[in-house]
Amino acid sequence: MPEIFSRIVGTGSALPKRSVSNVALACELAQRGVETSDEWIRTRTGIENRYLAEESETTTVLAERAARMALESARIAPEDVDLIVVATTTPDQVFPSTACQLQARLKAKKGAAFDIQAVCAGFVYAVSVADAMIRTGVYRNALVVGADVMSRLIDWSDRTTCVLFGDGAGAVVLAASEKPGVLAAKMASNGELGMDVLSCPGRMEGGALNGDGFLRMDGQQVFRTAVGMMTESAKEVLAMAALTIEDVDRYVPHQANLRIMQKIAEKLGLPDEQVVVTVTRHGNTSAASVPLALDSAVREGKIQEGDAVLMQAVGAGMAWGSLLVRF
Ligand code: UT7
């Protein structure tokens, strides 16, 4: 029996309708007595714009739009999907899982559907898990979605977080192949580091929220930790695939802060032109950030067949990971 690999055979993405520039956001926040500026946001983060969901633009709605686009580009019908894995931290309800809700919307009755909760690293985790499941030979394909409506968790009076996030979804279809696609995948986490630096500590209890339901972050601490983690994680997947940084054609990092991305690229020796940047347009969309950036790059022709693409994400947990994928 030849070895089974998984390949990315389709990508898709979805954004809410409402686009909000830094200037517009700063004006809205000023009316609430929160002081910020386009200049601060741009110079500290690279963000110029984000998309914010309306009530009807739920995580499942955005996930479905991205999923249909990815399935269409993969030429796979929803009824032929073996496995649905959704990475999200902002499900529309506590349960059933977003993946099961998506499965119902797609009328994809075959196979299994489940969620992965690894916050910003969720998509990298979801692809790692789906790749491993396809390699077993039990599943022939997988729809993997990263979808988040982080604006629902934002405290609009906290300027240290409210300017950073946006909403969206991205998706890929993985299919079994005799040719390697996912060359290496590595997930990592360190729970001890995570509790105080990035969290949303509240829980549902007695029919209501018990505790703080807002996202809280020590940005500087995350910044410092993220750079080291991502650099080491990239080296790990390159070693696993017996490749060097010179073999990488495109770098699709988690889109949280342009300065973080540039620092990691510099440490790895990757030229700026190889870095896919969408944080400027989308802000930080958590689990959607990598697949949104990936789909943009594919549709803009920046990723061609045969290219080696390094994808990475890091976030609350702390949880992080890297994927090295041949297109
Ligand atoms: O997706 C999960 C992973 N998350 C990340 O990767 C986020 C990582 N962290 C970051 O991206 C950066 O740390 C931030 C963008 C969050 C903050 O940038 P920074 O350069 O670390 O700024 P800082 O927190 O040191 O704040 C500098 C100053 C402070 O004022 P003082 O104390 O120096 O007077 C803040 O109060 O900027 C002030 N500040 C703001 N000013 C205007 C903080 N937020 C704002 C704001 N507008 N929105």
Tab-separated table of C-alpha atoms and ligand atoms in Angstrom:
chain	number	residue	atom	x	y	z
A	1	MET	CA	0.000	0.000	0.000
A	2	PRO	CA	1.463	3.446	-0.901
A	3	GLU	CA	1.711	5.943	1.945
A	4	ILE	CA	-1.308	8.260	2.244
A	5	PHE	CA	-0.767	12.014	2.490
A	6	SER	CA	-3.211	14.925	2.593
A	7	ARG	CA	-3.180	17.897	0.198
A	8	ILE	CA	-4.975	21.242	0.227
A	9	VAL	CA	-7.217	21.088	-2.848
A	10	GLY	CA	-9.442	24.132	-2.244
A	11	THR	CA	-9.610	27.350	-0.223
A	12	GLY	CA	-12.358	29.834	0.651
A	13	SER	CA	-13.093	32.763	2.940
A	14	ALA	CA	-15.829	35.098	4.122
A	15	LEU	CA	-15.977	38.525	5.711
A	16	PRO	CA	-18.879	40.434	7.255
A	17	LYS	CA	-20.392	43.255	5.155
A	18	ARG	CA	-19.391	46.131	7.431
A	19	SER	CA	-15.861	47.372	6.864
A	20	VAL	CA	-14.606	49.698	9.618
A	21	SER	CA	-11.492	51.809	9.106
A	22	ASN	CA	-9.300	52.965	11.991
A	23	VAL	CA	-10.578	56.505	11.508
A	24	ALA	CA	-14.234	55.387	11.684
A	25	LEU	CA	-13.530	53.189	14.726
A	26	ALA	CA	-11.646	55.985	16.517
A	27	CYS	CA	-14.655	58.292	15.914
A	28	GLU	CA	-17.115	55.705	17.279
A	29	LEU	CA	-14.896	55.068	20.310
A	30	ALA	CA	-14.464	58.805	20.972
A	31	GLN	CA	-18.250	59.044	21.383
A	32	ARG	CA	-17.928	56.475	24.201
A	33	GLY	CA	-15.074	58.441	25.778
A	34	VAL	CA	-12.369	55.991	24.596
A	35	GLU	CA	-9.320	57.737	23.174
A	36	THR	CA	-7.345	56.191	20.312
A	37	SER	CA	-6.142	57.184	16.844
A	38	ASP	CA	-5.503	55.829	13.356
A	39	GLU	CA	-1.846	56.725	13.861
A	40	TRP	CA	-1.477	54.682	17.094
A	41	ILE	CA	-3.239	51.639	15.657
A	42	ARG	CA	-1.270	51.697	12.379
A	43	THR	CA	2.160	52.248	13.862
A	44	ARG	CA	1.764	49.729	16.734
A	45	THR	CA	-0.056	46.975	14.824
A	46	GLY	CA	-0.152	47.640	11.061
A	47	ILE	CA	-3.966	47.386	11.181
A	48	GLU	CA	-5.809	49.899	8.967
A	49	ASN	CA	-9.217	48.259	8.751
A	50	ARG	CA	-11.332	45.378	10.059
A	51	TYR	CA	-14.752	43.850	9.318
A	52	LEU	CA	-17.320	43.702	12.114
A	53	ALA	CA	-20.275	41.324	12.054
A	54	GLU	CA	-23.903	42.341	12.372
A	55	GLU	CA	-26.265	40.314	14.568
A	56	SER	CA	-27.226	38.046	11.642
A	57	GLU	CA	-23.604	37.401	10.597
A	58	THR	CA	-22.934	34.615	13.067
A	59	THR	CA	-19.905	32.323	13.244
A	60	THR	CA	-21.905	29.562	11.508
A	61	VAL	CA	-23.100	31.890	8.739
A	62	LEU	CA	-19.532	33.049	8.000
A	63	ALA	CA	-18.216	29.480	8.281
A	64	GLU	CA	-20.804	28.264	5.760
A	65	ARG	CA	-19.870	30.958	3.213
A	66	ALA	CA	-16.143	30.140	3.490
A	67	ALA	CA	-16.838	26.387	3.415
A	68	ARG	CA	-18.987	26.555	0.258
A	69	MET	CA	-16.293	28.579	-1.513
A	70	ALA	CA	-13.576	26.090	-0.523
A	71	LEU	CA	-15.703	23.094	-1.596
A	72	GLU	CA	-16.466	24.770	-4.919
A	73	SER	CA	-12.776	25.403	-5.625
A	74	ALA	CA	-11.994	21.781	-4.630
A	75	ARG	CA	-14.864	20.533	-6.845
A	76	ILE	CA	-16.160	18.419	-3.971
A	77	ALA	CA	-19.900	18.297	-3.276
A	78	PRO	CA	-21.005	18.853	0.355
A	79	GLU	CA	-22.597	15.373	0.416
A	80	ASP	CA	-19.175	13.835	-0.297
A	81	VAL	CA	-17.424	15.444	2.708
A	82	ASP	CA	-16.051	12.793	5.122
A	83	LEU	CA	-14.985	15.041	7.963
A	84	ILE	CA	-15.742	18.585	9.149
A	85	VAL	CA	-13.412	20.239	11.656
A	86	VAL	CA	-14.191	23.790	12.789
A	87	ALA	CA	-11.776	25.874	14.842
A	88	THR	CA	-13.625	28.544	16.800
A	89	THR	CA	-13.660	30.295	20.166
A	90	THR	CA	-16.884	32.145	19.483
A	91	PRO	CA	-19.525	29.477	18.787
A	92	ASP	CA	-23.077	30.772	18.304
A	93	GLN	CA	-24.247	28.541	21.149
A	94	VAL	CA	-22.640	26.357	23.821
A	95	PHE	CA	-23.613	23.192	21.923
A	96	PRO	CA	-24.147	21.454	19.514
A	97	SER	CA	-20.746	22.142	18.005
A	98	THR	CA	-20.353	24.723	15.252
A	99	ALA	CA	-19.116	21.876	13.030
A	100	CYS	CA	-22.398	19.974	13.478
A	101	GLN	CA	-24.381	23.141	12.764
A	102	LEU	CA	-22.281	23.699	9.645
A	103	GLN	CA	-22.806	20.074	8.611
A	104	ALA	CA	-26.585	20.607	8.849
A	105	ARG	CA	-26.430	23.824	6.782
A	106	LEU	CA	-24.355	22.083	4.105
A	107	LYS	CA	-26.621	18.997	4.185
A	108	ALA	CA	-23.387	17.003	4.432
A	109	LYS	CA	-24.756	13.941	6.167
A	110	LYS	CA	-21.720	11.699	5.723
A	111	GLY	CA	-18.861	11.392	8.190
A	112	ALA	CA	-18.050	13.191	11.426
A	113	ALA	CA	-18.063	16.822	12.559
A	114	PHE	CA	-16.423	18.376	15.624
A	115	ASP	CA	-14.914	21.631	16.909
A	116	ILE	CA	-11.407	22.451	18.045
A	117	GLN	CA	-10.833	25.152	20.640
A	118	ALA	CA	-7.288	26.474	20.447
A	119	VAL	CA	-8.233	30.162	20.000
A	120	CYS	CA	-5.897	31.913	17.498
A	121	ALA	CA	-3.951	28.676	16.896
A	122	GLY	CA	-7.205	26.810	16.159
A	123	PHE	CA	-6.852	26.550	12.382
A	124	VAL	CA	-3.284	25.213	12.583
A	125	TYR	CA	-4.486	22.655	15.167
A	126	ALA	CA	-7.502	21.717	13.007
A	127	VAL	CA	-5.383	21.106	9.882
A	128	SER	CA	-2.874	19.067	11.943
A	129	VAL	CA	-5.681	16.862	13.287
A	130	ALA	CA	-7.471	16.484	9.923
A	131	ASP	CA	-4.150	15.637	8.203
A	132	ALA	CA	-3.476	12.907	10.782
A	133	MET	CA	-6.994	11.504	10.335
A	134	ILE	CA	-6.675	11.389	6.539
A	135	ARG	CA	-3.312	9.616	6.855
A	136	THR	CA	-5.045	6.771	8.727
A	137	GLY	CA	-6.895	5.946	5.503
A	138	VAL	CA	-10.301	6.075	7.252
A	139	TYR	CA	-11.218	9.530	5.844
A	140	ARG	CA	-10.678	10.504	2.197
A	141	ASN	CA	-11.265	14.245	2.620
A	142	ALA	CA	-11.835	16.918	5.248
A	143	LEU	CA	-13.382	20.373	5.319
A	144	VAL	CA	-11.370	22.473	7.780
A	145	VAL	CA	-12.721	25.866	8.831
A	146	GLY	CA	-11.410	28.641	11.062
A	147	ALA	CA	-14.241	31.024	11.999
A	148	ASP	CA	-14.546	33.651	14.708
A	149	VAL	CA	-16.694	36.630	15.586
A	150	MET	CA	-14.300	38.052	18.170
A	151	SER	CA	-16.217	41.355	18.271
A	152	ARG	CA	-18.797	39.572	20.497
A	153	LEU	CA	-16.105	39.211	23.214
A	154	ILE	CA	-14.740	42.739	22.967
A	155	ASP	CA	-14.991	45.261	25.782
A	156	TRP	CA	-15.394	48.452	23.743
A	157	SER	CA	-14.196	50.543	26.698
A	158	ASP	CA	-10.791	48.751	26.702
A	159	ARG	CA	-8.653	50.471	24.073
A	160	THR	CA	-5.798	48.029	24.563
A	161	THR	CA	-7.874	45.262	22.915
A	162	CYS	CA	-10.879	46.738	21.090
A	163	VAL	CA	-8.886	48.181	18.171
A	164	LEU	CA	-7.134	44.890	17.396
A	165	PHE	CA	-9.786	42.365	16.419
A	166	GLY	CA	-12.056	41.694	13.451
A	167	ASP	CA	-14.514	38.989	12.355
A	168	GLY	CA	-14.340	36.446	9.525
A	169	ALA	CA	-13.936	32.864	8.380
A	170	GLY	CA	-11.565	30.883	6.193
A	171	ALA	CA	-11.644	27.303	5.000
A	172	VAL	CA	-9.600	24.653	3.207
A	173	VAL	CA	-10.467	21.246	1.806
A	174	LEU	CA	-7.901	18.511	2.420
A	175	ALA	CA	-7.964	15.404	0.258
A	176	ALA	CA	-6.067	12.104	0.433
A	177	SER	CA	-3.220	11.882	-2.060
A	178	GLU	CA	-0.227	9.741	-2.910
A	179	LYS	CA	1.785	12.969	-3.295
A	180	PRO	CA	2.761	14.810	-0.096
A	181	GLY	CA	0.822	18.034	0.567
A	182	VAL	CA	1.083	18.617	4.312
A	183	LEU	CA	4.820	18.032	4.695
A	184	ALA	CA	4.967	18.652	8.437
A	185	ALA	CA	2.551	19.754	11.147
A	186	LYS	CA	3.364	20.494	14.770
A	187	MET	CA	1.069	21.701	17.541
A	188	ALA	CA	2.319	22.943	20.910
A	189	SER	CA	0.906	24.425	24.096
A	190	ASN	CA	1.934	25.592	27.536
A	191	GLY	CA	-1.045	26.015	29.865
A	192	GLU	CA	1.109	27.474	32.637
A	193	LEU	CA	1.956	30.495	30.487
A	194	GLY	CA	-1.570	31.245	29.400
A	195	MET	CA	-4.033	31.945	32.192
A	196	ASP	CA	-3.166	35.574	32.936
A	197	VAL	CA	-1.885	36.813	29.595
A	198	LEU	CA	-4.874	36.153	27.326
A	199	SER	CA	-8.263	34.880	28.401
A	200	CYS	CA	-12.031	35.263	28.534
A	201	PRO	CA	-12.624	33.927	32.031
A	202	GLY	CA	-16.445	33.848	32.323
A	203	ARG	CA	-18.588	30.696	32.111
A	204	MET	CA	-22.261	29.837	31.617
A	205	GLU	CA	-23.890	28.838	34.880
A	206	GLY	CA	-27.447	28.812	36.182
A	207	GLY	CA	-28.738	30.194	32.893
A	208	ALA	CA	-26.435	33.246	32.837
A	209	LEU	CA	-22.835	34.319	32.454
A	210	ASN	CA	-20.832	33.873	35.673
A	211	GLY	CA	-17.722	36.096	35.676
A	212	ASP	CA	-16.066	38.292	33.089
A	213	GLY	CA	-17.254	37.593	29.539
A	214	PHE	CA	-14.762	39.923	27.849
A	215	LEU	CA	-11.431	39.146	26.206
A	216	ARG	CA	-8.506	40.311	28.379
A	217	MET	CA	-4.922	40.493	27.169
A	218	ASP	CA	-1.476	41.513	28.365
A	219	GLY	CA	-0.379	42.459	24.849
A	220	GLN	CA	3.289	43.073	25.604
A	221	GLN	CA	3.684	39.695	27.303
A	222	VAL	CA	2.017	37.915	24.346
A	223	PHE	CA	4.200	39.862	21.905
A	224	ARG	CA	7.434	38.860	23.639
A	225	THR	CA	6.468	35.195	23.995
A	226	ALA	CA	5.004	34.846	20.486
A	227	VAL	CA	8.168	35.838	18.608
A	228	GLY	CA	10.334	33.164	20.261
A	229	MET	CA	7.666	30.462	20.029
A	230	MET	CA	6.978	31.052	16.341
A	231	THR	CA	10.648	31.170	15.392
A	232	GLU	CA	11.371	27.864	17.163
A	233	SER	CA	8.181	26.238	15.817
A	234	ALA	CA	9.113	27.163	12.223
A	235	LYS	CA	12.550	25.580	12.662
A	236	GLU	CA	10.891	22.436	14.052
A	237	VAL	CA	8.608	21.851	11.030
A	238	LEU	CA	11.417	22.642	8.600
A	239	ALA	CA	13.591	20.012	10.319
A	240	MET	CA	10.699	17.495	10.292
A	241	ALA	CA	10.359	17.942	6.505
A	242	ALA	CA	14.159	18.040	5.954
A	243	LEU	CA	13.839	21.474	4.324
A	244	THR	CA	15.527	24.803	4.973
A	245	ILE	CA	14.073	28.309	5.089
A	246	GLU	CA	15.370	28.852	1.520
A	247	ASP	CA	12.877	26.186	0.354
A	248	VAL	CA	9.884	28.216	1.637
A	249	ASP	CA	8.055	30.169	-1.106
A	250	ARG	CA	5.406	31.894	1.046
A	251	TYR	CA	4.983	32.602	4.733
A	252	VAL	CA	1.384	32.888	6.008
A	253	PRO	CA	1.648	33.799	9.691
A	254	HIS	CA	-1.124	34.525	12.197
A	255	GLN	CA	-2.306	38.034	11.382
A	256	ALA	CA	-2.221	39.734	14.797
A	257	ASN	CA	0.431	42.406	14.500
A	258	LEU	CA	2.601	43.380	11.527
A	259	ARG	CA	5.555	44.056	13.840
A	260	ILE	CA	5.409	40.488	15.214
A	261	MET	CA	5.251	39.024	11.705
A	262	GLN	CA	8.194	41.118	10.490
A	263	LYS	CA	10.280	40.229	13.551
A	264	ILE	CA	9.739	36.492	13.063
A	265	ALA	CA	10.453	36.745	9.309
A	266	GLU	CA	13.662	38.627	10.079
A	267	LYS	CA	14.771	36.031	12.653
A	268	LEU	CA	14.051	33.236	10.174
A	269	GLY	CA	15.793	35.046	7.306
A	270	LEU	CA	12.643	35.316	5.163
A	271	PRO	CA	12.470	38.346	2.838
A	272	ASP	CA	9.459	40.686	3.385
A	273	GLU	CA	8.082	39.914	-0.140
A	274	GLN	CA	7.438	36.309	0.910
A	275	VAL	CA	5.273	37.288	3.876
A	276	VAL	CA	1.514	37.300	3.203
A	277	VAL	CA	0.038	40.320	4.994
A	278	THR	CA	-3.709	40.785	5.466
A	279	VAL	CA	-3.750	42.094	9.053
A	280	THR	CA	-3.818	45.575	7.486
A	281	ARG	CA	-7.273	44.841	5.954
A	282	HIS	CA	-8.766	42.295	8.387
A	283	GLY	CA	-7.304	42.988	11.849
A	284	ASN	CA	-6.827	39.945	14.093
A	285	THR	CA	-9.582	37.435	13.239
A	286	SER	CA	-8.331	34.692	15.606
A	287	ALA	CA	-8.901	31.196	14.132
A	288	ALA	CA	-9.916	32.748	10.790
A	289	SER	CA	-6.704	34.717	10.372
A	290	VAL	CA	-4.450	32.126	8.681
A	291	PRO	CA	-7.079	30.628	6.311
A	292	LEU	CA	-8.333	34.128	5.379
A	293	ALA	CA	-4.779	35.194	4.515
A	294	LEU	CA	-4.154	31.909	2.705
A	295	ASP	CA	-7.285	32.233	0.560
A	296	SER	CA	-6.413	35.859	-0.302
A	297	ALA	CA	-2.910	34.799	-1.380
A	298	VAL	CA	-4.235	31.891	-3.479
A	299	ARG	CA	-6.813	34.093	-5.221
A	300	GLU	CA	-4.240	36.843	-5.844
A	301	GLY	CA	-1.975	34.250	-7.533
A	302	LYS	CA	0.699	34.572	-4.838
A	303	ILE	CA	0.607	30.819	-4.190
A	304	GLN	CA	1.078	28.481	-7.158
A	305	GLU	CA	1.070	24.730	-7.529
A	306	GLY	CA	4.340	23.300	-6.208
A	307	ASP	CA	4.969	26.168	-3.767
A	308	ALA	CA	6.053	25.360	-0.203
A	309	VAL	CA	4.016	27.435	2.263
A	310	LEU	CA	4.801	27.899	5.942
A	311	MET	CA	1.738	28.704	8.095
A	312	GLN	CA	1.884	29.563	11.795
A	313	ALA	CA	-0.336	30.775	14.594
A	314	VAL	CA	-0.099	31.547	18.302
A	315	GLY	CA	-2.577	32.658	20.916
A	316	ALA	CA	-4.369	32.009	24.180
A	317	GLY	CA	-3.541	28.815	25.981
A	318	MET	CA	-0.806	29.537	25.219
A	319	ALA	CA	-1.280	27.377	22.168
A	320	TRP	CA	0.711	27.585	18.962
A	321	GLY	CA	1.825	25.582	15.976
A	322	SER	CA	3.146	25.447	12.419
A	323	LEU	CA	2.269	23.777	9.134
A	324	LEU	CA	4.544	23.254	6.180
A	325	VAL	CA	2.465	22.545	3.094
A	326	ARG	CA	3.293	21.825	-0.542
A	327	PHE	CA	0.575	23.175	-2.867
B	1	UT7	O1	-4.027	36.780	18.544
B	1	UT7	C1	-3.518	36.503	19.792
B	1	UT7	C2	-2.155	36.976	19.897
B	1	UT7	N1	-2.130	38.387	20.234
B	1	UT7	C3	-1.132	39.117	19.838
B	1	UT7	O2	-0.281	38.648	19.134
B	1	UT7	C4	-1.028	40.535	20.386
B	1	UT7	C5	0.375	40.811	20.769
B	1	UT7	N2	0.618	42.152	21.297
B	1	UT7	C6	0.570	43.262	20.510
B	1	UT7	O3	0.271	43.178	19.342
B	1	UT7	C7	0.960	44.588	21.130
B	1	UT7	O4	1.520	44.370	22.414
B	1	UT7	C8	-0.238	45.597	21.252
B	1	UT7	C9	-0.621	46.082	19.876
B	1	UT7	C10	-1.413	44.922	21.942
B	1	UT7	C11	0.177	46.820	22.079
B	1	UT7	O5	1.341	47.432	21.512
B	1	UT7	P1	2.547	47.882	22.434
B	1	UT7	O6	3.528	48.530	21.554
B	1	UT7	O7	2.984	46.671	23.217
B	1	UT7	O8	1.868	48.973	23.337
B	1	UT7	P2	1.765	49.025	24.937
B	1	UT7	O9	0.806	48.013	25.426
B	1	UT7	O10	3.128	49.049	25.504
B	1	UT7	O11	1.123	50.461	25.141
B	1	UT7	C12	1.858	51.653	24.860
B	1	UT7	C13	1.015	52.849	25.205
B	1	UT7	C14	0.403	52.796	26.614
B	1	UT7	O12	0.428	54.102	27.127
B	1	UT7	P3	1.533	54.533	28.202
B	1	UT7	O13	1.348	53.620	29.370
B	1	UT7	O14	2.853	54.336	27.511
B	1	UT7	O15	1.202	55.953	28.476
B	1	UT7	C15	-1.035	52.402	26.355
B	1	UT7	O16	-1.921	52.875	27.345
B	1	UT7	O17	-0.087	52.937	24.307
B	1	UT7	C16	-1.306	53.089	25.034
B	1	UT7	N3	-2.375	52.454	24.287
B	1	UT7	C17	-3.102	53.100	23.348
B	1	UT7	N4	-3.068	54.367	22.900
B	1	UT7	C18	-3.922	54.703	21.918
B	1	UT7	C19	-2.805	51.166	24.343
B	1	UT7	N5	-3.801	50.967	23.461
B	1	UT7	C20	-4.004	52.139	22.826
B	1	UT7	C21	-4.874	52.567	21.803
B	1	UT7	N6	-4.810	53.836	21.377
B	1	UT7	N7	-5.765	51.724	21.227
